Amino acid sequence: VIHWKTIHPSSDSCNLTSCRCCCSWDLSVCLAFITNKTTKQSNKPTMTAERNPKPLTVDIRVFMLITVSAMAIAFGVGVAMGPTAAELAMASAGAAAGHKLPEVHSVDVSTAEDAAALKEDSELLHEPAGQHLLVDIKGIEAAFLDSEERLAHAMVETVKGAGLTMLSYHCHKLIPMGVSCVGVLLESHISFHTWPTEGVITLDLFTCGPNPLIPVVPSIKALFGIPRENDEIMAQWSHELRGFRSKKIPNKDNHNYALLDHNSDLSQMIWSPMDCVYKEQVYSGLTEYQRVDVWDVVSLEDQPSQDDVLKAKLEPTDSRWTTNELVQPTRYLFLDGVLQSDNTTHKEYHEALVHPAMFAHASPKNVAIVGGAEGATLREVLKHTTVESVTMVEIDQQLMDLAKEYLPQMSDCSNLDGRADNCFDDELLNLQVENAKDWFLADEAETNKNLDVVIIDAIEPEMSSAISKDLYEEPQLWKTILDSLTEEGILAIQIGYAPTISDPKPDVGYNAPREILFQTLENLPSVQAMFVYEDSHVGFLVPKSFLIVCKSNSCRERFYAAPEDLNMEIAKRIVSSSDNNNKALQYYDGVTQIYYQVAPKAWETIYCRREPTPFECDYRHLDFGKGIYEFKMDAPAEEQVFEIMTDEVEGTRVYSKVDIPKGSYIMAEHAANSLQLSSKAVENLSASTDVEFAKFVQEHGHDSASKGSARRLVEIGASYFLRIADSTAEANVGRWIPPHPQGRRPKYSPVYERHRLSFDVFMVATKDISKGDELVKYKYMWSEE
């Protein structure tokens, strides 16, 4: 229904030719007005019929039907034969801008041979795996993010700069703002979406093939990071490995294997995380022997360090205490994708590697370092005043030069009195740039290097690199290294990530190379003791583990030294520092050594999965199925299970008031409270005026079965009343763990080391003890032989 209104307000007449659409009157009013005017005009007299012919009338329903049908037919023909909406939109946008979008030349790849011709390595191109780069950028100019042409140009240039092949692309201008684009590549695709008002673009690039996408990140930032006024560009990105790729074996012709490994430290710590507010590649390249990557990173959760706080002079009310605004980037060094060290925890790591071994030796003078290109291991060795010479054998001169340039703090000895400012310039250093294997094996027959300590700071044994295989899988090399040590010599090795209790037996899987190393060392006649320890505070994703190998059991006394004794030794031996705020030792001390003296449970668990199961693994804990028979000092006589009787002729004896089955624990609580004294303490007692106590220690004490520990255990409970017999046949009480079937304890056993005190004090019934029987122990029951 059409509303009508006159467009001649001065006339009171209304006819169809003087009316138009968009009448504001109500329909009924309009119709009444038209009807009234028409009636008045029809009542006027006419001159003649010829001058006023009767008008032709048409049924309005027929008229409307014809009109609507014609419009429908016209619309259908237009849709079928006219241009598409996308073509109209692109033509309109191009006409408005006065330019055309960047031209893309499609590549015809109709066969596998065509694809192979486009790429040298067709095998890798068609491997069912890829790399996925995700980039988010904020703070971008709104006009740029709303320009289909400019964004398309940036996308095409990104593809060209990455050495990729664009087949075609499509961009779509969104209403009211924003652009979405996708480009089809020979290698896969690139796509992005923009939010002009927020200044944000999210982009992803997926490719197949071996070439890493990380070098493309700076190009993407430069092409898409057009800053808006009074704002800064913020970018975050993540690189993920997708699909199913074959395991690459490292060799000189395959330099990307370390990068195309989603399990590598480089991938998990740097490339994959998206929550990094700052992530920049400082250096990436190849030396003659390995791939080197250096990165600076600030994570979203990072908070200011003490150095950051002092530098910024933060006040207590400053909100930046809990943000990353003041955080200086952490610089990481990776070799073949494996994290080696960083500039924030290098002191903790290298102190943990060097000083337990150095203090396990009474007075190390001649020291050799294998690896350690950063110079930090050298720095820690030079802190000992006893050292007279340091030989450093490093195969990679390029790596040393890179470390000096990008990680200068590693080789900084400027705070050590009497040392050169740069550790590499110290007069005690004898630098040998060669293969450590060749250096140790050179003139093996006639050369005795007389080294006190050798520290292996090379790639860990579980790494399958050429350097690792050459060093860790050579039994003859380890024999030569041990032969180069003096009789009291110490060997220290960093042995990679610590195991867990869920790991399988040690000779399979990830830990297998380390087990080969362990068994090689255990089979060497010159090795007397081996200790493992680990530290979770040295800057790695999981605790890092270390191994100390001793040619003499005497190292056990120093390795298990009391914290006060070790702290005194540190004060005597470590060089002074010219900087009171930067002491020579920042991390290691006597209490830290206590943490190293007990290997975590996982080492024991994995060791006991050896086949056959080691003898001592059956004694890792007390048998809860056995009874414990205690002497209770304050209990009434009727509640006692033992009776202590004293006779002037026979002396004091202990008798059982109950039947005690074989294997039951005898006076375990009293045994656990045995007095533990060092050999030095025993000597001091013997020299003192307290002759009676010294005599008691000698008569009722016994040396630890752990050779070289220099510890004496003294029974101070009721157990010392037990009569001592000269033969095992007469005795009915013996040590909890019997002597080892091989006649000596293993050179490496986390079980013996972890439970050394328990094995030195607990006693059991060696046979059934009947009610009324006297308890008798064997004179030499604490001896291992």
C-alpha positions as a printed Julia matrix, in Angstrom:
785×3 Matrix{Float64}:
   0.0     0.0     0.0
   1.42    3.4    -0.95
   0.83    6.53    1.1
   0.35    9.72   -0.87
   0.73   13.36   -0.03
   0.35   16.38   -2.24
   3.47   18.24   -3.15
   1.43   21.4    -3.97
   0.43   22.78   -0.58
  -1.2    25.89   -2.19
  -3.73   23.76   -4.06
  -6.62   22.07   -2.41
  -6.9    19.63   -5.29
  -5.08   16.3    -5.39
  -4.46   14.18   -8.38
  -2.11   11.28   -9.02
   0.31   13.25  -11.12
   0.93   15.75   -8.34
   1.51   13.18   -5.59
   4.63   11.16   -4.64
   5.84    8.36   -2.35
   6.75    8.64    1.35
   3.5    10.13    2.58
   3.6    10.75    6.29
  -0.16   10.58    6.66
  -1.95    7.64    8.05
  -3.28    5.36    5.3
  -6.92    5.89    6.14
  -6.5     9.68    6.18
  -4.72    9.61    2.85
  -7.37    7.47    1.17
 -10.17    9.63    2.55
  -8.47   12.77    1.23
  -8.01   11.32   -2.24
 -11.58   10.0    -2.37
 -13.04   13.33   -1.27
 -11.12   15.33   -3.88
 -11.93   12.89   -6.62
 -15.66   13.02   -5.82
 -15.72   16.81   -5.97
 -14.07   16.85   -9.35
 -16.4    14.19  -10.78
 -19.49   16.36   -9.91
 -18.31   19.26  -12.06
 -20.08   19.59  -15.48
 -18.15   18.51  -18.56
 -18.07   20.39  -21.88
 -18.33   17.37  -24.09
 -17.63   13.68  -23.95
 -14.86   14.06  -26.48
 -12.95   16.54  -24.3
 -13.24   14.24  -21.24
 -12.96   10.67  -22.45
 -13.53    7.88  -19.93
 -10.15    6.77  -18.55
  -8.82    3.22  -19.13
  -9.0     1.19  -15.97
  -6.62   -1.71  -15.02
  -7.07   -4.15  -12.14
  -4.43   -3.26   -9.59
  -3.9    -6.92   -8.73
  -2.99   -7.77  -12.3
  -0.65   -4.78  -12.41
   1.16   -5.79   -9.26
   1.53   -9.42  -10.38
   3.11   -8.39  -13.71
   5.49   -5.95  -12.02
   6.72   -8.38   -9.39
   7.2   -11.18  -11.93
   9.29   -8.92  -14.17
  11.48   -7.88  -11.27
  12.07  -11.48  -10.22
  13.05  -12.52  -13.74
  15.44   -9.58  -14.07
  17.09  -10.33  -10.72
  17.61  -14.0   -11.61
  19.21  -13.16  -14.96
  21.49  -10.6   -13.27
  22.71  -13.04  -10.64
  23.35  -15.78  -13.18
  25.2   -13.7   -15.75
  26.7   -10.82  -13.73
  29.99  -10.62  -11.75
  30.35  -12.23   -8.32
  30.17  -10.24   -5.08
  33.88  -10.85   -4.43
  34.75   -9.53   -7.91
  32.63   -6.46   -7.34
  34.23   -5.87   -3.9
  37.76   -6.27   -5.25
  37.02   -4.02   -8.22
  35.5    -1.43   -5.93
  38.43   -1.51   -3.51
  40.95   -1.36   -6.37
  39.18    1.56   -7.97
  39.04    3.4    -4.66
  42.74    2.89   -4.0
  43.78    3.47   -7.54
  46.19    0.46   -7.35
  46.17   -3.25   -7.92
  47.05   -5.95   -5.39
  50.51   -7.54   -5.74
  50.59   -9.94   -8.63
  51.28  -13.58   -7.86
  52.52  -15.93  -10.52
  51.1   -19.38   -9.88
  53.4   -22.34  -10.31
  52.15  -25.37  -12.15
  53.04  -28.46  -10.1
  51.26  -31.26  -11.81
  53.59  -34.14  -11.05
  56.0   -35.29   -8.4
  58.83  -34.6   -10.84
  57.77  -30.97  -11.12
  57.84  -30.58   -7.34
  61.23  -32.24   -7.11
  62.56  -29.83   -9.69
  61.43  -26.9    -7.57
  63.14  -28.16   -4.44
  66.51  -29.85   -4.15
  65.45  -32.15   -1.33
  62.18  -33.69   -2.46
  62.37  -36.41    0.2
  62.24  -33.91    3.04
  59.67  -31.79    1.21
  57.26  -34.73    1.11
  57.98  -36.06    4.58
  54.73  -36.11    6.63
  56.03  -33.44    8.96
  56.25  -29.69    9.05
  57.14  -26.57   10.98
  54.51  -24.22   12.32
  55.42  -20.63   13.12
  52.88  -18.57   15.07
  53.44  -14.82   15.38
  51.32  -12.29   17.3
  52.14   -8.59   16.98
  50.58   -5.69   18.87
  50.83   -1.9    18.57
  50.44   -1.75   14.76
  49.07    1.18   12.8
  45.3     0.84   12.24
  45.41    2.05    8.62
  47.97   -0.62    7.77
  45.9    -3.36    9.38
  42.83   -2.24    7.39
  44.59   -2.04    4.03
  44.13   -5.15    1.97
  46.73   -4.0    -0.52
  49.49   -3.21    2.01
  48.92   -6.4     3.95
  48.96   -8.52    0.81
  52.23   -6.89   -0.21
  53.76   -7.68    3.21
  52.61  -11.29    2.92
  54.1   -11.72   -0.55
  57.4   -10.17    0.56
  57.5   -12.42    3.63
  57.16  -15.48    1.43
  59.86  -14.25   -0.94
  62.22  -13.43    1.89
  61.76  -16.88    3.4
  62.75  -18.54    0.14
  59.31  -20.08   -0.23
  57.07  -20.35   -3.3
  53.67  -18.62   -3.4
  51.15  -20.43   -5.61
  48.17  -18.13   -4.97
  46.52  -16.1    -2.26
  43.19  -14.57   -1.32
  42.49  -11.57    0.92
  39.1   -10.44    2.16
  38.24   -6.99    3.48
  35.94   -7.28    6.48
  33.11   -4.97    7.56
  33.51   -2.61    9.32
  37.28   -3.13    9.7
  39.91   -5.82    9.42
  41.42   -8.08    6.8
  41.86  -11.84    6.56
  44.35  -13.36    4.12
  45.51  -16.84    3.23
  48.29  -17.78    0.84
  48.8   -21.22   -0.64
  52.48  -22.13   -0.81
  54.23  -24.91   -2.59
  55.49  -25.8     0.88
  52.07  -25.36    2.6
  50.41  -22.06    3.62
  50.53  -18.65    5.28
  47.53  -16.87    6.82
  46.67  -13.98    9.13
  43.85  -11.88   10.56
  43.91   -8.26   11.74
  42.16   -6.15   14.39
  42.87   -2.53   13.33
  41.25   -0.88   16.34
  43.32   -2.94   18.77
  46.42   -2.77   16.58
  46.82   -6.55   16.53
  47.66   -9.14   13.89
  47.92  -12.9    14.38
  49.83  -14.79   11.71
  50.77  -18.39   11.13
  53.19  -19.9     8.61
  53.32  -23.64    8.04
  55.9   -25.32    5.83
  57.22  -28.75    5.03
  60.89  -29.31    4.43
  64.16  -28.97    6.36
  64.77  -25.22    6.4
  64.08  -23.7     9.85
  61.51  -20.91   10.01
  63.12  -19.01   12.87
  65.11  -16.75   10.5
  61.77  -15.57    9.08
  60.67  -14.01   12.4
  62.68  -10.75   12.03
  61.32  -10.33    8.49
  57.74  -10.75    9.69
  58.3    -8.22   12.46
  59.79   -5.72   10.0
  57.1    -6.12    7.31
  54.05   -6.27    9.57
  55.24   -4.31   12.6
  54.31   -0.8    11.41
  53.99    1.07   14.73
  51.07    3.3    15.44
  51.61    6.72   16.94
  52.77    6.82   20.57
  52.95    3.06   20.82
  55.58    0.33   20.77
  55.56   -2.86   18.8
  55.18   -5.98   20.93
  55.67   -9.38   19.36
  55.46  -12.92   20.65
  55.96  -16.07   18.67
  56.15  -19.84   18.89
  57.72  -22.44   16.65
  56.33  -25.96   16.76
  57.27  -29.14   14.95
  54.25  -30.89   13.47
  53.54  -34.26   11.97
  55.75  -37.33   12.0
  59.4   -36.94   11.1
  62.13  -39.53   10.87
  64.84  -39.36   13.54
  67.86  -37.57   12.16
  71.28  -38.98   12.93
  73.83  -36.22   13.59
  76.64  -36.01   11.1
  78.64  -33.36    9.32
  76.19  -33.27    6.39
  73.09  -32.84    8.54
  73.28  -29.56   10.44
  69.58  -29.1    11.14
  69.0   -32.33   13.07
  69.35  -30.54   16.41
  66.87  -27.87   15.37
  64.25  -30.21   13.93
  63.87  -32.08   17.21
  60.93  -31.08   19.38
  62.57  -32.78   22.37
  65.65  -30.56   22.28
  66.25  -27.98   24.99
  66.32  -25.28   22.33
  62.83  -26.2    21.13
  61.25  -26.66   24.55
  62.84  -23.67   26.28
  63.06  -21.07   23.51
  61.17  -21.87   20.33
  57.96  -23.4    21.65
  56.9   -21.12   24.55
  54.59  -18.28   23.5
  54.68  -16.53   26.87
  57.94  -14.66   26.32
  57.82  -10.89   26.29
  61.31  -10.82   24.8
  62.94  -13.54   22.73
  65.82  -12.63   20.45
  68.41  -14.71   18.66
  71.87  -13.35   19.45
  73.82  -15.85   17.38
  73.19  -19.01   15.41
  75.78  -20.78   13.35
  77.97  -23.78   12.78
  81.5   -24.35   13.95
  83.6   -27.13   12.52
  82.23  -29.5    15.16
  78.78  -28.42   16.32
  75.88  -26.04   16.03
  75.94  -23.02   18.35
  72.86  -21.0    19.34
  72.79  -18.03   21.71
  69.45  -16.52   22.79
  68.24  -13.7    25.04
  64.89  -14.35   26.74
  62.55  -12.66   29.19
  59.56  -14.78   30.19
  56.15  -13.45   31.11
  56.47  -14.74   34.69
  59.99  -13.4    35.3
  60.51  -11.02   38.19
  63.46   -8.75   39.02
  66.64  -10.34   40.35
  68.72   -8.79   43.1
  70.94   -7.17   40.46
  67.86   -5.75   38.71
  66.55   -4.37   41.98
  69.83   -2.69   42.9
  70.25   -1.25   39.43
  66.75    0.26   39.42
  66.9     1.29   43.1
  63.4    -0.04   43.67
  61.41    1.32   46.59
  59.27   -1.07   48.68
  56.03    0.42   47.29
  57.09    0.12   43.65
  54.7    -2.05   41.63
  57.52   -3.37   39.45
  58.65   -5.88   42.1
  56.23   -8.42   40.66
  56.46   -7.61   36.95
  59.04   -8.29   34.26
  59.45   -4.63   33.36
  62.95   -4.35   34.87
  64.12   -7.89   34.17
  67.33   -8.16   32.18
  67.25  -10.92   29.55
  68.74  -14.29   30.42
  71.31  -15.36   27.85
  71.34  -19.07   26.99
  74.01  -21.09   25.19
  72.94  -24.2    23.27
  75.2   -26.72   21.55
  73.45  -28.96   19.04
  70.17  -27.93   20.63
  71.27  -28.89   24.17
  71.41  -26.24   26.89
  74.97  -25.79   28.15
  74.76  -22.79   30.47
  73.27  -19.34   30.96
  74.48  -16.05   32.37
  72.34  -16.2    35.52
  73.08  -19.69   36.91
  76.54  -20.4    35.5
  78.09  -19.92   38.94
  75.85  -22.53   40.57
  76.42  -25.06   37.81
  80.18  -24.79   37.55
  80.72  -24.62   41.3
  78.66  -27.84   41.6
  80.77  -29.5    38.9
  84.23  -28.48   40.08
  84.47  -28.08   43.85
  83.18  -31.43   45.18
  85.93  -33.1    43.16
  88.62  -30.56   44.03
  87.9   -30.84   47.77
  87.78  -34.63   47.52
  91.55  -34.35   46.9
  93.82  -33.35   49.76
  95.85  -30.85   47.74
  95.26  -30.69   43.97
  98.17  -29.1    42.13
  97.95  -30.27   38.52
  94.47  -30.17   36.98
  93.19  -30.98   33.49
  89.89  -29.83   32.0
  88.28  -31.55   29.01
  85.9   -29.19   27.22
  84.68  -26.13   29.08
  84.97  -23.74   26.13
  83.04  -21.02   28.0
  85.9   -20.7    30.51
  83.7   -21.07   33.61
  85.19  -24.43   34.63
  88.64  -22.92   34.3
  87.51  -20.0    36.46
  86.42  -22.34   39.28
  89.67  -24.33   39.2
  91.71  -21.13   39.42
  89.97  -20.3    42.7
  92.1   -22.95   44.47
  95.38  -21.68   45.87
  96.9   -25.18   45.72
  96.7   -25.28   41.91
 100.02  -24.87   40.12
  98.99  -25.7    36.55
  95.78  -26.12   34.56
  95.7   -27.88   31.21
  92.55  -27.21   29.24
  91.88  -29.47   26.25
  89.15  -28.05   24.02
  88.62  -29.13   20.42
  86.55  -26.16   19.24
  88.46  -22.87   18.97
  85.48  -21.18   17.3
  83.28  -22.01   20.26
  85.79  -20.49   22.67
  85.88  -17.3    20.61
  82.08  -17.12   20.53
  81.89  -17.63   24.29
  84.37  -14.81   24.89
  82.27  -12.52   22.67
  78.75  -13.37   23.79
  79.29  -14.75   27.33
  82.29  -12.81   28.68
  81.23  -13.22   32.32
  81.95  -16.95   32.08
  85.71  -16.38   31.85
  85.85  -13.34   34.13
  88.49  -13.8    36.85
  88.84  -10.09   37.65
  87.51  -10.5    41.2
  90.03  -13.25   42.09
  93.16  -11.95   43.76
  96.31  -13.06   42.02
  94.57  -14.15   38.81
  94.39  -12.52   35.38
  91.29  -10.45   34.61
  90.37  -12.92   31.89
  90.76  -16.53   32.95
  92.09  -17.5    29.51
  95.0   -15.1    30.06
  96.12  -16.59   33.38
  99.72  -17.78   33.5
  98.73  -21.13   35.03
  96.74  -22.09   31.93
  98.11  -24.47   29.31
  95.51  -24.4    26.51
  95.49  -27.32   24.09
  93.17  -26.9    21.11
  92.79  -30.5    20.03
  90.77  -33.64   20.5
  90.95  -34.76   24.13
  91.15  -38.36   23.04
  94.26  -37.64   20.98
  95.82  -35.61   23.79
  95.42  -38.33   26.41
  96.43  -41.15   24.08
  99.51  -39.31   22.74
 102.7   -41.04   23.83
 100.6   -43.17   26.17
 103.31  -45.72   26.81
 106.01  -43.38   28.05
 104.14  -40.3    29.25
 102.93  -39.95   32.85
 101.02  -36.72   33.17
 100.78  -36.88   37.0
  97.43  -35.14   37.18
  95.66  -34.74   40.5
  92.2   -33.93   39.14
  90.64  -34.31   35.68
  87.29  -32.59   35.04
  85.2   -33.62   32.03
  82.98  -30.69   31.05
  81.92  -31.97   27.65
  78.58  -32.89   26.11
  76.81  -35.42   28.32
  77.0   -39.14   27.45
  73.33  -39.53   26.5
  73.76  -37.11   23.6
  74.24  -38.89   20.29
  76.61  -36.32   18.84
  79.87  -37.23   17.17
  81.86  -35.55   19.97
  79.93  -37.44   22.64
  80.4   -40.8    20.97
  84.1   -40.18   20.43
  84.61  -39.32   24.1
  82.27  -41.54   26.11
  82.3   -44.79   24.17
  86.05  -45.44   24.25
  87.06  -47.81   27.1
  90.74  -47.38   26.3
  90.42  -43.62   26.62
  89.03  -43.88   30.15
  91.81  -46.24   31.15
  94.32  -43.74   29.82
  92.69  -40.87   31.68
  92.78  -42.83   34.96
  96.38  -43.81   34.3
  97.28  -40.12   33.89
  96.11  -39.47   37.46
  98.25  -39.84   40.56
  97.46  -42.56   43.1
  95.17  -40.17   44.96
  93.73  -38.79   41.71
  90.12  -37.7    41.18
  88.03  -37.74   38.0
  84.89  -35.57   37.78
  82.31  -35.91   34.98
  79.04  -34.15   34.31
  76.74  -36.98   33.3
  73.6   -35.28   32.06
  70.08  -35.15   33.42
  69.24  -37.07   36.58
  67.1   -40.21   36.31
  63.67  -40.74   37.83
  62.23  -43.75   39.66
  60.05  -44.4    36.58
  63.03  -45.05   34.3
  63.59  -48.61   33.03
  66.71  -50.63   33.74
  69.8   -48.53   33.07
  71.23  -50.39   30.07
  68.31  -49.53   27.77
  66.76  -46.34   26.49
  67.9   -42.82   27.27
  70.22  -43.84   30.14
  72.03  -46.6    28.21
  75.12  -44.54   27.2
  75.6   -43.47   30.81
  75.36  -47.08   31.98
  78.03  -48.05   29.45
  80.27  -45.36   30.92
  79.59  -46.51   34.49
  80.36  -50.14   33.79
  83.48  -49.21   31.85
  84.78  -47.3    34.86
  83.73  -50.01   37.34
  85.75  -52.57   35.38
  88.96  -50.54   35.55
  91.29  -51.94   38.26
  92.53  -48.48   39.19
  89.05  -47.26   40.2
  88.28  -47.69   43.9
  85.16  -45.61   44.52
  82.45  -43.79   42.56
  79.9   -41.25   43.83
  76.92  -39.75   42.03
  75.2   -36.54   43.05
  72.83  -34.07   41.47
  71.66  -30.49   41.8
  68.31  -28.99   40.82
  69.34  -25.34   41.24
  71.84  -24.98   38.41
  69.6   -23.6    35.64
  68.33  -26.67   33.79
  64.84  -28.01   33.19
  65.53  -31.03   35.42
  68.29  -31.73   37.98
  71.78  -32.05   36.54
  73.91  -34.99   37.68
  77.61  -35.47   38.25
  80.03  -38.35   38.9
  83.21  -38.45   40.98
  85.64  -41.32   40.39
  88.45  -41.98   42.89
  91.64  -43.96   42.48
  91.91  -44.22   46.26
  89.29  -44.91   48.92
  90.74  -42.02   50.9
  88.56  -39.64   48.88
  85.53  -41.01   50.73
  86.61  -39.3    53.95
  86.76  -35.91   52.25
  83.63  -36.42   50.17
  81.68  -37.19   53.35
  83.36  -34.47   55.39
  81.34  -32.7    58.05
  80.19  -29.21   56.97
  82.3   -27.44   59.57
  85.42  -29.31   58.45
  84.78  -28.5    54.8
  84.07  -24.84   55.53
  87.42  -24.63   57.31
  89.11  -26.19   54.29
  87.36  -23.71   51.98
  88.63  -20.81   54.08
  92.19  -22.16   53.82
  92.21  -23.02   50.14
  90.0   -20.59   48.16
  91.59  -17.36   46.92
  90.37  -14.11   48.34
  88.21  -11.72   46.37
  88.87   -8.04   45.79
  85.13   -7.44   45.58
  83.32   -7.85   48.9
  80.0    -8.07   47.05
  81.28  -10.78   44.73
  82.93  -13.49   46.8
  84.9   -16.23   45.13
  82.33  -18.9    46.02
  78.72  -17.86   45.6
  76.98  -21.23   45.91
  79.17  -24.05   47.2
  79.94  -24.58   50.9
  79.98  -27.3    53.55
  76.21  -27.48   53.88
  75.78  -27.73   50.11
  78.13  -30.72   50.19
  75.8   -32.49   52.66
  73.13  -32.31   49.95
  75.54  -34.07   47.57
  76.5   -36.79   50.06
  73.19  -38.65   49.74
  72.26  -39.56   46.18
  68.5   -39.25   45.52
  66.38  -42.38   45.62
  66.12  -42.63   41.83
  69.81  -43.55   41.47
  69.33  -46.46   43.86
  66.11  -47.54   42.15
  67.63  -47.59   38.67
  70.79  -49.3    39.92
  68.71  -52.09   41.45
  67.08  -52.72   38.06
  70.38  -54.04   36.8
  70.38  -57.67   35.74
  71.18  -59.68   37.77
  69.92  -57.65   40.73
  72.86  -56.49   42.86
  73.19  -58.3    46.2
  72.77  -55.23   48.4
  69.42  -54.25   46.83
  67.64  -56.67   49.18
  68.71  -54.46   52.1
  67.42  -51.07   51.0
  65.01  -50.93   53.92
  64.28  -52.86   57.09
  62.17  -55.98   56.65
  58.82  -55.02   58.13
  57.95  -58.7    58.42
  60.68  -59.24   61.0
  60.31  -58.48   64.66
  62.24  -55.77   66.5
  63.4   -56.68   70.0
  64.36  -53.65   72.05
  65.81  -53.1    75.49
  63.71  -50.43   77.16
  65.67  -48.56   79.78
  62.69  -47.33   81.8
  60.38  -50.35   81.43
  59.7   -52.63   84.43
  61.47  -55.98   84.49
  58.36  -57.97   83.55
  58.06  -56.02   80.29
  61.67  -56.47   79.24
  62.58  -58.97   76.52
  66.23  -58.93   77.61
  67.79  -59.44   81.0
  71.16  -57.9    81.79
  73.07  -59.8    84.5
  76.39  -58.89   86.06
  78.75  -61.43   87.6
  82.1   -60.69   89.24
  83.65  -63.59   87.37
  81.93  -63.51   83.97
  81.13  -59.8    83.92
  78.0   -58.36   82.33
  75.91  -60.67   80.15
  72.65  -60.26   78.21
  70.04  -63.03   78.07
  66.81  -63.33   76.14
  63.55  -63.65   78.08
  61.61  -64.67   74.96
  62.09  -66.75   71.83
  63.63  -64.61   69.07
  63.33  -65.9    65.47
  66.3   -65.75   63.11
  66.52  -62.46   61.22
  64.86  -60.38   63.93
  66.37  -56.98   64.71
  68.27  -56.74   67.99
  68.14  -53.47   69.94
  67.67  -51.43   66.75
  66.85  -48.21   68.59
  70.03  -48.43   70.67
  72.07  -49.24   67.55
  70.62  -46.28   65.67
  71.91  -43.99   68.42
  75.48  -45.15   68.14
  78.07  -42.42   68.48
  79.78  -41.5    65.19
  83.31  -40.1    65.4
  85.82  -39.12   62.76
  89.28  -40.64   62.85
  90.64  -37.23   63.79
  88.29  -37.07   66.77
  89.43  -40.51   67.9
  93.06  -39.44   67.65
  92.34  -36.34   69.7
  90.62  -38.44   72.36
  93.56  -40.81   72.55
  95.87  -37.87   73.08
  93.66  -36.3    75.73
  93.67  -36.84   79.46
  90.3   -38.61   79.34
  91.89  -42.03   79.09
  88.79  -43.97   80.19
  86.54  -42.56   77.47
  89.2   -43.13   74.82
  89.5   -46.73   76.02
  85.71  -47.13   75.83
  85.72  -45.87   72.25
  88.4   -48.37   71.3
  86.76  -51.34   73.05
  83.14  -50.75   72.08
  83.57  -49.05   68.75
  84.22  -50.34   65.24
  85.39  -48.75   62.02
  82.88  -48.16   59.26
  82.7   -50.86   56.65
  82.85  -48.11   54.01
  86.54  -48.11   53.23
  88.22  -44.76   53.48
  85.36  -43.08   55.33
  87.58  -42.77   58.45
  84.55  -43.1    60.71
  84.26  -45.04   63.96
  80.86  -46.11   65.3
  80.61  -46.52   69.06
  77.76  -48.49   70.68
  76.49  -46.48   73.63
  73.29  -48.44   74.35
  72.68  -51.82   75.91
  74.14  -53.57   72.88
  77.67  -52.95   74.07
  76.97  -55.38   76.94
  76.73  -58.29   74.48
  79.56  -60.76   74.89
  82.02  -60.99   72.01
  82.94  -64.38   70.56
  85.94  -65.34   68.49
  84.0   -67.59   66.12
  80.8   -67.27   64.13
  79.67  -70.69   65.34
  79.4   -69.44   68.91
  77.73  -66.13   67.99
  73.99  -65.7    67.47
  73.95  -61.94   66.71
  75.5   -60.42   63.58
  75.36  -57.41   61.3
  72.15  -56.72   59.37
  73.7   -56.88   55.89
  76.12  -59.79   55.51
  79.52  -59.34   53.84
  79.27  -59.02   50.05
  79.5   -62.44   48.31
  82.38  -61.15   46.17
  84.46  -60.35   49.25
  84.38  -56.57   48.73
  81.77  -53.94   48.11
  81.13  -52.73   44.54
  83.07  -49.67   43.41
  79.79  -48.05   42.44
  76.69  -48.71   44.5
  74.15  -46.03   45.43
  72.7   -48.58   47.87
  75.86  -48.89   49.95
  76.49  -45.14   49.83
  72.95  -44.15   50.78
  72.65  -46.67   53.61
  76.25  -46.72   54.8
  75.35  -45.72   58.38
  72.48  -48.21   58.65
  74.77  -50.97   57.4
  77.33  -49.96   60.07
  75.05  -50.22   63.13
  72.01  -52.5    62.73
  72.22  -56.07   64.1
  70.03  -59.15   63.63
  69.7   -62.63   65.11
  71.82  -64.91   62.92
  70.0   -67.98   64.24
  66.94  -68.75   66.33
  67.5   -67.58   69.9
  65.57  -69.48   72.53
  64.29  -68.1    75.8
  67.13  -68.0    78.3
  69.91  -68.02   75.67
  72.74  -65.55   76.01
  73.19  -63.02   73.19
  76.67  -63.24   71.68
  78.11  -61.28   68.76
  81.05  -62.16   66.51
  84.28  -60.26   67.11
  84.84  -59.34   63.45
  81.23  -59.05   62.35
  81.7   -55.44   61.11
  84.53  -56.39   58.77
  83.67  -56.77   55.06
  86.19  -59.59   54.51
